PDB file of C-alpha atoms in Angstrom:
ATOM      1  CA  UNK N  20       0.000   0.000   0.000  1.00  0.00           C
ATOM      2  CA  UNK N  21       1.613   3.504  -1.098  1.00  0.00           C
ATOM      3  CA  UNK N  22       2.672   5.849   1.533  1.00  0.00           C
ATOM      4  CA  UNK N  23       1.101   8.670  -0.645  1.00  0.00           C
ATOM      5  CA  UNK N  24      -0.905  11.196   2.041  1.00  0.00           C
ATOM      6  CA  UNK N  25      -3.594  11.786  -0.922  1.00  0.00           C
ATOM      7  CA  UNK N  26      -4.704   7.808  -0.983  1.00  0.00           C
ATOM      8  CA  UNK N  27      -6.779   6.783   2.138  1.00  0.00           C
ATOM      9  CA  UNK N  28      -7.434   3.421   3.168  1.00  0.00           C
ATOM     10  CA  UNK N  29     -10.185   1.566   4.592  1.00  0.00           C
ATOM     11  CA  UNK N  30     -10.965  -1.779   5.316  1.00  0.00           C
ATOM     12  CA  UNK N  31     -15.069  -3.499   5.346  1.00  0.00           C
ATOM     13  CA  UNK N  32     -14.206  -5.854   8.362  1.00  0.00           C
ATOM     14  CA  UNK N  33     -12.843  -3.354  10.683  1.00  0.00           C
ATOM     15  CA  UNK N  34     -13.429  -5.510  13.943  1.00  0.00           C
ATOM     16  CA  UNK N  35     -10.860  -8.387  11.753  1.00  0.00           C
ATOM     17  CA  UNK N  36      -8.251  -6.115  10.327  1.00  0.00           C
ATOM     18  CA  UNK N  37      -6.778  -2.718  10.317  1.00  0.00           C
ATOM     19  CA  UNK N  38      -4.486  -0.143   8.529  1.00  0.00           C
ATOM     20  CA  UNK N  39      -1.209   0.194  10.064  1.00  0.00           C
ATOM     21  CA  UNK N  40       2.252   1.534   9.480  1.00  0.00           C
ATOM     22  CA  UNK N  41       4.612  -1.028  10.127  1.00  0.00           C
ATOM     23  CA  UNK N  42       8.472  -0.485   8.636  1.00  0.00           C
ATOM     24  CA  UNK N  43       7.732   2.635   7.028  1.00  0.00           C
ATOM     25  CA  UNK N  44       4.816   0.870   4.925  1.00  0.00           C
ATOM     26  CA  UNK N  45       1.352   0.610   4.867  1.00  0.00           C
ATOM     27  CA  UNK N  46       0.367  -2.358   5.539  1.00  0.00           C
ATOM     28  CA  UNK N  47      -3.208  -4.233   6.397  1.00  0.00           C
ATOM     29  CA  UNK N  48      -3.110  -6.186  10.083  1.00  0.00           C
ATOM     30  CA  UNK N  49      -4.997  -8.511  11.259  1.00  0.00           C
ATOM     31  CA  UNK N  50      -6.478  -7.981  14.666  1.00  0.00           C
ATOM     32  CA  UNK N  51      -5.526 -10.623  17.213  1.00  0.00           C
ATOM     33  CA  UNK N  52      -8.601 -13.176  18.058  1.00  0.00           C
ATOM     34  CA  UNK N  53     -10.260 -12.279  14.535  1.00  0.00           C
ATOM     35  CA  UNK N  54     -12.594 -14.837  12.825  1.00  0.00           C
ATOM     36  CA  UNK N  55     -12.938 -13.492   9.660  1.00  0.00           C
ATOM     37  CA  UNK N  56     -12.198 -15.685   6.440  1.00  0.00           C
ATOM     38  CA  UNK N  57     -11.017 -12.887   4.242  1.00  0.00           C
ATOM     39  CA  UNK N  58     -10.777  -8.839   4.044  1.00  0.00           C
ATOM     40  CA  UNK N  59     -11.995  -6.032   1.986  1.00  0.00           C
ATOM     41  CA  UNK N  60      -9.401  -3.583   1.468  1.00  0.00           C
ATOM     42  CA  UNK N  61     -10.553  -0.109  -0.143  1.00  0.00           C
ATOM     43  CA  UNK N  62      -8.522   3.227  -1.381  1.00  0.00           C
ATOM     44  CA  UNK N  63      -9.260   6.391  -2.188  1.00  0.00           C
ATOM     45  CA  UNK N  64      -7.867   8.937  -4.185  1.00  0.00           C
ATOM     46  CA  UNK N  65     -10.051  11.907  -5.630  1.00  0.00           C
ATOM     47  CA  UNK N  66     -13.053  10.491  -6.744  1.00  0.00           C
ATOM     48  CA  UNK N  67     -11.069   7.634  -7.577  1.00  0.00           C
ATOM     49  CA  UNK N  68     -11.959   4.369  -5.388  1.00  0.00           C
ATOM     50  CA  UNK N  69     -10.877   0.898  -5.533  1.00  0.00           C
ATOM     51  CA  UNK N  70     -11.166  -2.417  -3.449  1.00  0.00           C
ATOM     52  CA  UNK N  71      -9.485  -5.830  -3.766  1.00  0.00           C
ATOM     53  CA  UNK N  72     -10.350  -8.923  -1.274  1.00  0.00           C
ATOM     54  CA  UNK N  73      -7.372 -11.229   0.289  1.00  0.00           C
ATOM     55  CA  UNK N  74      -8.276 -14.233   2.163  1.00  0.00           C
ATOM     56  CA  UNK N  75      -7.105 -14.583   5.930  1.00  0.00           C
ATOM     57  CA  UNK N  76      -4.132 -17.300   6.018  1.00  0.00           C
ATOM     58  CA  UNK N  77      -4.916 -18.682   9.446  1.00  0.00           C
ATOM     59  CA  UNK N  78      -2.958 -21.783  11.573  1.00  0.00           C
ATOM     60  CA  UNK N  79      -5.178 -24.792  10.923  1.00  0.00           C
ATOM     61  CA  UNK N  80      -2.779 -27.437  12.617  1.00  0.00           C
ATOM     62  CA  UNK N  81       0.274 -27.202  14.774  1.00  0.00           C
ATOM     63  CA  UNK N  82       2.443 -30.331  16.120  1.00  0.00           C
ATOM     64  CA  UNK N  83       5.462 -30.806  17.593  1.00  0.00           C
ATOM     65  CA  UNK N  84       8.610 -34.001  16.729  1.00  0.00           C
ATOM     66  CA  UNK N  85      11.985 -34.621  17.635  1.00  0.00           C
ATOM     67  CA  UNK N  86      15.207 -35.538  16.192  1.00  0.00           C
ATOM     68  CA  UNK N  87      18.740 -36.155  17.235  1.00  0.00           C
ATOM     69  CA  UNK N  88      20.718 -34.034  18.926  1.00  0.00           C
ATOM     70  CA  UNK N  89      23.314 -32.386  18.424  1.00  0.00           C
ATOM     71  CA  UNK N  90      22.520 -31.213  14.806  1.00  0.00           C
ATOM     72  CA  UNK N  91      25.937 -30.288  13.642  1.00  0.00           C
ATOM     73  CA  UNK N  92      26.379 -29.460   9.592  1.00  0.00           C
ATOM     74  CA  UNK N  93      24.482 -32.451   7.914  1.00  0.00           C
ATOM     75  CA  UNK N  94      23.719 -34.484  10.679  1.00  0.00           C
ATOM     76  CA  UNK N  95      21.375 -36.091  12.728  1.00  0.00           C
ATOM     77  CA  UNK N  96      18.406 -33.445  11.308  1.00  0.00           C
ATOM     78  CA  UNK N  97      16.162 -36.429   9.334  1.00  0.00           C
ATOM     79  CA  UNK N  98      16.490 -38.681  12.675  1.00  0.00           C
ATOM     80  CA  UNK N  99      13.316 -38.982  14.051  1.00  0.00           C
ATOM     81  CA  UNK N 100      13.137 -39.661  17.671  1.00  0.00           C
ATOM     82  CA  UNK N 101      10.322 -41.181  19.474  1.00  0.00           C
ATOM     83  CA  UNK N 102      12.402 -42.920  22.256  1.00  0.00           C
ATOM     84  CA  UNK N 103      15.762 -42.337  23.946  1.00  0.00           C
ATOM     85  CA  UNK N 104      18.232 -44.705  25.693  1.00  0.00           C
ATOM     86  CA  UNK N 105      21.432 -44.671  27.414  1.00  0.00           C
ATOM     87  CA  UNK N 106      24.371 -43.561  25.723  1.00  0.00           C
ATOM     88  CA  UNK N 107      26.586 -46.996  25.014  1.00  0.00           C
ATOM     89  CA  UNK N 108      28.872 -47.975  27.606  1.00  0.00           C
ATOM     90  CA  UNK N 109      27.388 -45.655  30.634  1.00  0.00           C
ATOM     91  CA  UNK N 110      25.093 -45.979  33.308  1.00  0.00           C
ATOM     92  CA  UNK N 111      23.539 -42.807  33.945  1.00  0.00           C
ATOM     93  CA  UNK N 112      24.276 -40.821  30.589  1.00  0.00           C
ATOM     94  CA  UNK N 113      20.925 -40.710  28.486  1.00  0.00           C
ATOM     95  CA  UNK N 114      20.927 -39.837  24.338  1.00  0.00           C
ATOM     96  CA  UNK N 115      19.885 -36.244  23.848  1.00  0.00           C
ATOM     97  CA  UNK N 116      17.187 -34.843  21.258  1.00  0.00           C
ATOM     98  CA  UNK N 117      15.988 -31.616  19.310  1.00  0.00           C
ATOM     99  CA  UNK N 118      12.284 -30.519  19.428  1.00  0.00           C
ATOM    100  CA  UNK N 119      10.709 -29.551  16.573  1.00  0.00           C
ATOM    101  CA  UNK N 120       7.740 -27.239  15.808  1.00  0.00           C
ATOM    102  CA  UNK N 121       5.193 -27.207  12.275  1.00  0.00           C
ATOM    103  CA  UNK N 122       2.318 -25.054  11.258  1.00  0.00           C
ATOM    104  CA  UNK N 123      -0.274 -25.716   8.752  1.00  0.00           C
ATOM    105  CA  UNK N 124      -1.029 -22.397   7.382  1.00  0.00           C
ATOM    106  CA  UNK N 125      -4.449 -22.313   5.154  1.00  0.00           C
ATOM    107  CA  UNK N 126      -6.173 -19.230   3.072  1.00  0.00           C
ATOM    108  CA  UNK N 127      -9.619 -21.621   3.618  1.00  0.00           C
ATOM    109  CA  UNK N 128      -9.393 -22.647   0.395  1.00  0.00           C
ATOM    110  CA  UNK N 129      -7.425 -25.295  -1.586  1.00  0.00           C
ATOM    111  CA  UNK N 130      -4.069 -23.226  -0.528  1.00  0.00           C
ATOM    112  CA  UNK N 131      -2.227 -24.675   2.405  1.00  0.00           C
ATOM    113  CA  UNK N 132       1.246 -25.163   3.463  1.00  0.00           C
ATOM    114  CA  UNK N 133       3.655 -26.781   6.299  1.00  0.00           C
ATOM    115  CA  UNK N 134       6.409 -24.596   7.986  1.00  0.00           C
ATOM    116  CA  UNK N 135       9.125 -25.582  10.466  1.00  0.00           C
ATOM    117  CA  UNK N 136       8.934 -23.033  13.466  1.00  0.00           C
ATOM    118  CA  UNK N 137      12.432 -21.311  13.931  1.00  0.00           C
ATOM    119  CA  UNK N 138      13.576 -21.898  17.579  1.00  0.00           C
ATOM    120  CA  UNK N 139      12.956 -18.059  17.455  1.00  0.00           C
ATOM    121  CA  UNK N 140       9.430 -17.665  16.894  1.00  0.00           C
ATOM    122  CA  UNK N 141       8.749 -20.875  18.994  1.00  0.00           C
ATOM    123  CA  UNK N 142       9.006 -21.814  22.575  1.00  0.00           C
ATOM    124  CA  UNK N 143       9.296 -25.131  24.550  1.00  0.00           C
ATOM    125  CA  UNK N 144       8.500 -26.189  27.493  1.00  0.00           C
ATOM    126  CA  UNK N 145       8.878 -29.581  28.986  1.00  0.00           C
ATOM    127  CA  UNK N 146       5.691 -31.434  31.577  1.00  0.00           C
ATOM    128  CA  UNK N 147       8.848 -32.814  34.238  1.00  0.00           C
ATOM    129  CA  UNK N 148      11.556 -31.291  34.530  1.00  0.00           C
ATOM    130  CA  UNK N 149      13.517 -34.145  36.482  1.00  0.00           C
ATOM    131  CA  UNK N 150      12.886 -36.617  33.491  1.00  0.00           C
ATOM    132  CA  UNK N 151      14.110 -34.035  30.951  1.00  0.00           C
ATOM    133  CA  UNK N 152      14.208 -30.180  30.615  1.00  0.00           C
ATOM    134  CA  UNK N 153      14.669 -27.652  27.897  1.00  0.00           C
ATOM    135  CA  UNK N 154      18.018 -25.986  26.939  1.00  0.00           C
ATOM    136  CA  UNK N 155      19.364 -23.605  24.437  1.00  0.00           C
ATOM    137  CA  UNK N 156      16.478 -23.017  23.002  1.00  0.00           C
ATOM    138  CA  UNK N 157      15.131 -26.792  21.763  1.00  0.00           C
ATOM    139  CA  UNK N 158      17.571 -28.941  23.108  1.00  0.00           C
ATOM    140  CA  UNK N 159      15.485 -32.089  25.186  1.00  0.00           C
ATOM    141  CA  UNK N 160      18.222 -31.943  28.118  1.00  0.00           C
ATOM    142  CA  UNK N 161      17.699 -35.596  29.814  1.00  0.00           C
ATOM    143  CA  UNK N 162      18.455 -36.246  33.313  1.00  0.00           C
ATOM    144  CA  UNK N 163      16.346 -39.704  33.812  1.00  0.00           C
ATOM    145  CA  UNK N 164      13.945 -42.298  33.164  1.00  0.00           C
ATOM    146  CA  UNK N 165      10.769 -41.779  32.432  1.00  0.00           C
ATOM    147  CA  UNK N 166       8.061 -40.335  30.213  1.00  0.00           C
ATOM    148  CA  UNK N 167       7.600 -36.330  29.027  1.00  0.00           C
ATOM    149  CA  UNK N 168       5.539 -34.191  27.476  1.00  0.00           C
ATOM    150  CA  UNK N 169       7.322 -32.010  25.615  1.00  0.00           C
ATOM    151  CA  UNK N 170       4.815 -28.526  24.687  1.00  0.00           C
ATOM    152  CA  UNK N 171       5.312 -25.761  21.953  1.00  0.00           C
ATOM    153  CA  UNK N 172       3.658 -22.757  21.920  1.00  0.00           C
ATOM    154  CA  UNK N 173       4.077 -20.224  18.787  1.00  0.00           C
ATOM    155  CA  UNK N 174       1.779 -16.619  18.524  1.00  0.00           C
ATOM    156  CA  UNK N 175       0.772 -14.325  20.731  1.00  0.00           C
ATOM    157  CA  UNK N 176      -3.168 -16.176  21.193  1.00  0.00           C
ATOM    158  CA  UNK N 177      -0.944 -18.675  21.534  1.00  0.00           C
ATOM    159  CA  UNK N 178      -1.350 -21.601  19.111  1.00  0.00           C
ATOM    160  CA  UNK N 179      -0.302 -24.670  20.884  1.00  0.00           C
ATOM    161  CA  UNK N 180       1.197 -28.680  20.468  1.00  0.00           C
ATOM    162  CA  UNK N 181       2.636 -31.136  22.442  1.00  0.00           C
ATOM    163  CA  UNK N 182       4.533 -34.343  22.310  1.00  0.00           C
ATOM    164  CA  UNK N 183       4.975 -37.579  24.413  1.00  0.00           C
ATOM    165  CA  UNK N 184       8.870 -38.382  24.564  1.00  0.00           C
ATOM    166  CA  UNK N 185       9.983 -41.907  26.118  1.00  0.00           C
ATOM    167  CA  UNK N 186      13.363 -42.402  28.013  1.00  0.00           C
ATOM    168  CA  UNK N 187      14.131 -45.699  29.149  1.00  0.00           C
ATOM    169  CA  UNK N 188      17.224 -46.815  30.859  1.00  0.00           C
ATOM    170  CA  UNK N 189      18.734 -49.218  28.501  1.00  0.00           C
ATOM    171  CA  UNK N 190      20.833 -48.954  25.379  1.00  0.00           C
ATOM    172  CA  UNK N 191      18.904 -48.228  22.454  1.00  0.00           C
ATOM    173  CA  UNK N 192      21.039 -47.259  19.628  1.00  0.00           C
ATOM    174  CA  UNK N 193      24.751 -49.470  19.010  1.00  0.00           C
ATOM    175  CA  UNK N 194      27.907 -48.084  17.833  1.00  0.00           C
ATOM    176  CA  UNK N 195      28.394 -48.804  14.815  1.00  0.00           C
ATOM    177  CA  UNK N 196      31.508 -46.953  13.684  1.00  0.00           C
ATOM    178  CA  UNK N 197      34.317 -44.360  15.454  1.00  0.00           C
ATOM    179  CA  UNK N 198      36.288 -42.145  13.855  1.00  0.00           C
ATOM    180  CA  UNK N 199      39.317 -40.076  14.995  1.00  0.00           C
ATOM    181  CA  UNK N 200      40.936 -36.983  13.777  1.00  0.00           C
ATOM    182  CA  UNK N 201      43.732 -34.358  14.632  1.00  0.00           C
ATOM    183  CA  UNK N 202      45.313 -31.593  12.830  1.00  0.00           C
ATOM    184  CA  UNK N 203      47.848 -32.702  10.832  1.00  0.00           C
ATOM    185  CA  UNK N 204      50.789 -31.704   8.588  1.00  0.00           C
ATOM    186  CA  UNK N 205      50.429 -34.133   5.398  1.00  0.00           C
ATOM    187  CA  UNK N 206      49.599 -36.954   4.959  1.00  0.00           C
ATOM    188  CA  UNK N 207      52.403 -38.488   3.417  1.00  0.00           C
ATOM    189  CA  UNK N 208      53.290 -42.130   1.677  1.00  0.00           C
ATOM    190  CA  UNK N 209      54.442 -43.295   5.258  1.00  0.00           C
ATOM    191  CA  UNK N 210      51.445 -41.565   7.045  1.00  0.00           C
ATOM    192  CA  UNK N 211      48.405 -40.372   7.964  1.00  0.00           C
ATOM    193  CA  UNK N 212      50.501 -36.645   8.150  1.00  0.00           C
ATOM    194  CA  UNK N 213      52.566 -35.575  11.027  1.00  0.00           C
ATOM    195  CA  UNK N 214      52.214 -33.754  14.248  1.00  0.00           C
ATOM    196  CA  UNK N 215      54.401 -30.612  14.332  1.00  0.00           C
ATOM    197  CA  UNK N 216      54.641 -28.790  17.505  1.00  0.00           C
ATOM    198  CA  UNK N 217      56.593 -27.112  19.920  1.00  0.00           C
ATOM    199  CA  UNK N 218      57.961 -29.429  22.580  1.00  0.00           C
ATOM    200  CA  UNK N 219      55.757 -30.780  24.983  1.00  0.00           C
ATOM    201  CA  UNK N 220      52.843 -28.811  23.749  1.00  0.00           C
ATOM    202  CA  UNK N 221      49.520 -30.150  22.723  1.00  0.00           C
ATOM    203  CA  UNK N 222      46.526 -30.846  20.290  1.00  0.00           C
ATOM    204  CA  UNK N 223      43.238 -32.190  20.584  1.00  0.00           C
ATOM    205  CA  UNK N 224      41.834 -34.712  18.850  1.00  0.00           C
ATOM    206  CA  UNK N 225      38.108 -35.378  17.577  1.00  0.00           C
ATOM    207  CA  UNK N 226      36.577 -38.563  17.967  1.00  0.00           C
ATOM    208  CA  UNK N 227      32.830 -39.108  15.950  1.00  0.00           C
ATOM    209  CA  UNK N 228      31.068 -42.026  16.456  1.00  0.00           C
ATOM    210  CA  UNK N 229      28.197 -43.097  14.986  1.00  0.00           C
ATOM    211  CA  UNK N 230      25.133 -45.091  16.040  1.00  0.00           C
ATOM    212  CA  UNK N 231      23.118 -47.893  14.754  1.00  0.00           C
ATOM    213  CA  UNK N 232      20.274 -45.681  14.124  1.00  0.00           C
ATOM    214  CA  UNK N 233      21.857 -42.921  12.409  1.00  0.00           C
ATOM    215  CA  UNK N 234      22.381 -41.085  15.188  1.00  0.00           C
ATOM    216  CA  UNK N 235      26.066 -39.429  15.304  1.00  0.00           C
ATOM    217  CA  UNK N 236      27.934 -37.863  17.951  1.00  0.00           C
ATOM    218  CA  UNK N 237      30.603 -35.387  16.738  1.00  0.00           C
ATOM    219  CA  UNK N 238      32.772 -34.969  18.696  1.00  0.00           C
ATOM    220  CA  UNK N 239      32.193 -36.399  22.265  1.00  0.00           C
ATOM    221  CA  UNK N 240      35.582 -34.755  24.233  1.00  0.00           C
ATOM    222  CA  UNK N 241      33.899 -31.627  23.649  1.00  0.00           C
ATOM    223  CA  UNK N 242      30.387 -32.653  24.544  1.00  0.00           C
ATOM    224  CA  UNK N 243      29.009 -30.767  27.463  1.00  0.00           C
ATOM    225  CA  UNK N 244      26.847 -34.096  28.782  1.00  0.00           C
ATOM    226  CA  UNK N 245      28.902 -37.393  27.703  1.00  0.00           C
ATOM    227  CA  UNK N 246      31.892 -37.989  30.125  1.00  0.00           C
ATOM    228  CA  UNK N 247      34.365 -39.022  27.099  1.00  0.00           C
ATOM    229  CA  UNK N 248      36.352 -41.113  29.503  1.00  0.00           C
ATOM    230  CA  UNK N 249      33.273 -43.338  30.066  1.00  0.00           C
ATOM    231  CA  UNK N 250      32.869 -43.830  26.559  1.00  0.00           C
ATOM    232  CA  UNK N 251      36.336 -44.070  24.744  1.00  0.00           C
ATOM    233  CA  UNK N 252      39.628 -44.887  26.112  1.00  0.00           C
ATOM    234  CA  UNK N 253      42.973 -43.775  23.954  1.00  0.00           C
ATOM    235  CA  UNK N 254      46.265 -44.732  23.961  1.00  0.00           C
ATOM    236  CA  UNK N 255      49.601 -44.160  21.688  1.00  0.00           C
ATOM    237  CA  UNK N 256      52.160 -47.310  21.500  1.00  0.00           C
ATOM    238  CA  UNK N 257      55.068 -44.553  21.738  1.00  0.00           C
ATOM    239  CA  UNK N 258      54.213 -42.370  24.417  1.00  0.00           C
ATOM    240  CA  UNK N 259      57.690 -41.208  25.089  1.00  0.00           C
ATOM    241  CA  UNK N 260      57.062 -39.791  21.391  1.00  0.00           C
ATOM    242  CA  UNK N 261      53.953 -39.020  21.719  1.00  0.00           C
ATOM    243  CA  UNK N 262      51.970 -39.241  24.556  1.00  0.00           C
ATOM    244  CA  UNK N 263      47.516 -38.929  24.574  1.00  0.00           C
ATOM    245  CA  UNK N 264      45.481 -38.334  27.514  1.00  0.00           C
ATOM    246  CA  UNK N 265      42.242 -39.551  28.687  1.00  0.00           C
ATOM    247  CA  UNK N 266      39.951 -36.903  26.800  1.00  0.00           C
ATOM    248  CA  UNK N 267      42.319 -37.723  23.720  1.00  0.00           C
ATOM    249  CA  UNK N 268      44.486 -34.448  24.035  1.00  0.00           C
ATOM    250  CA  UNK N 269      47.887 -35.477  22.050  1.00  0.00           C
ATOM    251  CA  UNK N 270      51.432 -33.735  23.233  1.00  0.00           C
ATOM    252  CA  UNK N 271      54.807 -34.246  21.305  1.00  0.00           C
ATOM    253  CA  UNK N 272      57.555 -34.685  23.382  1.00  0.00           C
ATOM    254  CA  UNK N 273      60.490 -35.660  20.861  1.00  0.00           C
ATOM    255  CA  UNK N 274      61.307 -35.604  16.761  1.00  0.00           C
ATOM    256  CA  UNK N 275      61.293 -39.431  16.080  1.00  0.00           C
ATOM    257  CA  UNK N 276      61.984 -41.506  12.421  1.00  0.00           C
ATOM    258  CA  UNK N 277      59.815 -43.956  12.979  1.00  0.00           C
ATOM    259  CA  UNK N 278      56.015 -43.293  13.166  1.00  0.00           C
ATOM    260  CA  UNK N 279      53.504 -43.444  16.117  1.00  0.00           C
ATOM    261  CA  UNK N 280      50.301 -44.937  16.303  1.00  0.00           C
ATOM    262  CA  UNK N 281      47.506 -43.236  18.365  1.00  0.00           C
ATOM    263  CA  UNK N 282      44.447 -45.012  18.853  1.00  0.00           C
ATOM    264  CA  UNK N 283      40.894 -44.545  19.898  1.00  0.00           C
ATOM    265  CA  UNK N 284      38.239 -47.528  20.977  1.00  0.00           C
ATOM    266  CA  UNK N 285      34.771 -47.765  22.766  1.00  0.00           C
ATOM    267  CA  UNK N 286      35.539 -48.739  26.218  1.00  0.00           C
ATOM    268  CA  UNK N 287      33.057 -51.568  25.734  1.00  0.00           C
ATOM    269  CA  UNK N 288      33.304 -52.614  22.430  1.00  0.00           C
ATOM    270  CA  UNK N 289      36.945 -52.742  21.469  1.00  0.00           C
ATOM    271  CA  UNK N 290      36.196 -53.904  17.564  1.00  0.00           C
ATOM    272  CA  UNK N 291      34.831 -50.400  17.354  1.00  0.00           C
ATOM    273  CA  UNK N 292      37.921 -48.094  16.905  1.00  0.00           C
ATOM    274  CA  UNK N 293      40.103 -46.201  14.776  1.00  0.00           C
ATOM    275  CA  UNK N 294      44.089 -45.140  14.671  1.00  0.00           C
ATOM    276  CA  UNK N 295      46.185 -42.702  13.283  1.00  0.00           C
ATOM    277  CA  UNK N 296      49.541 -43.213  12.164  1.00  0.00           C
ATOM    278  CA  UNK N 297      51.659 -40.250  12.345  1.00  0.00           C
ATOM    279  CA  UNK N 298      55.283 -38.944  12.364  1.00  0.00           C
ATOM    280  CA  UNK N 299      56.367 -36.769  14.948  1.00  0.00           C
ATOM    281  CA  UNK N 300      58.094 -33.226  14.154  1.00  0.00           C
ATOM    282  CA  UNK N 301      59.307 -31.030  16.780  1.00  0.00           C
ATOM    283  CA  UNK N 302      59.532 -27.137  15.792  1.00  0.00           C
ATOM    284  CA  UNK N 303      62.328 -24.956  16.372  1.00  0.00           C
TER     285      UNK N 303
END
């Protein structure tokens, strides 16, 4: 709608919609609480008049799912979570997941369409806190057993949807694969690429694993929930070379020809693991 002073505006339905300026523009609003299926717009210029008629696009359906967490570049966002377990090889350490939030949007007529809800235009809120409890902003924080409603509101009315989210205190989801990675200098015919540091300084490493049910777990020394030592145990078969601790932090102690192997394994499945093998290089 033009800004022009000469042009007025009116609308039919005034107790549905009204003119407002919003962002320097003109623009038609619709009250909050209005029924109306559509609005009759009007302007005036002279004894010039026009009208046009827009439908109302209103929420017709709103419902809430979950996948994995944490949703890092390309991960875990198409793994739909009904139930959670323990995380492999703890006691007390439960999975993680991400609530989600949809709108049906329709104009009443054969026009409708689905929208994910932006953790900013949505809010969360979980039915027991000590089974699970919402963080930063749709994270499904779980401290225990049990069963929770998770419930989303979105709108200032508000529109509202909820859904039932089942932790049980067993493993649910198997490693399946565990990968390890550290910055490197290479690699090279010998290696995987050498580790080039000043002396007795040191690195981390990253290890990944991934689950039986596509779930993956990035990188779970920097996790903020999994105790890594727990869950993977390292070791190096030259630690005078190059030594690793128990989070997987590397340090180079000496230059060395022959190469080092660092390792990383589940601490209850062995056959799941991964190595590097990598030449040591101190720096001047």
């Amino acid at each position: 709608l033009t800004l022009d002073a000469r042009v007025t505006y009116t609308v039919d339905e005034e107790e549905c919609a009204e003119i407002v300026l919003l962002s320097n523009a003109r623009s038609v609003r619709i009250k909050e609480g209005a029924s109306c299926m559509g609005v009759t717009v009007n302007a005036a210029f002279l004894s010039l008049t026009d009208s046009d008629s827009v439908p109302v696009v209103v929420v017709k359906a709103m419902w809430v799912n979950f996948v994995a967490y944490p949703i890092p570049p390309n991960q875990n966002w198409n793994v739909a979570i009904t139930k959670l377990g323990l995380v492999q090889c703890t006691n007390d350490t439960y999975h993680h997941a991400t609530a989600r939030a949809y709108i049906q949007l329709s104009d009443h007529g054969p026009g409708q369409k689905v929208y994910y809800l932006p953790w900013q235009v949505s809010n969360f809120e979980s039915s027991n806190t000590a089974v699970a409890e919402i963080r930063s902003p749709n994270r499904v924080f779980v401290k225990g057993f049990g069963s929770v409603m998770i419930n989303a509101t979105f709108g200032t009315t508000p529109t509202t949807a909820s859904a039932l989210l089942v932790i049980v205190n067993e493993v649910l989801a198997f490693a399946t694969e565990l990968t390890m990675t550290t910055a490197l200098y290479g690699p090279t015919v010998r290696s995987d690429g050498t580790v080039r540091r000043m002396v007795d300084t040191s690195q981390p490493t990253t290890v990944e694993i991934t689950y039986d049910n596509g779930v993956t777990l990035p990188d779970v020394a920097n996790s903020d929930w999994v105790d890594v030592e727990s869950v993977v145990s390292f070791s190096s078969d030259k630690t005078d070379i190059i030594s690793i601790g128990t989070t997987g932090s590397i340090t180079l102690h000496h230059n060395a020809y022959s190469l080092t192997t660092l390792s990383a394994q589940l601490v209850c499945d062995a056959g799941i693991s991964d190595s590097l093998t990598v030449a040591a290089n101190l720096d001047p």
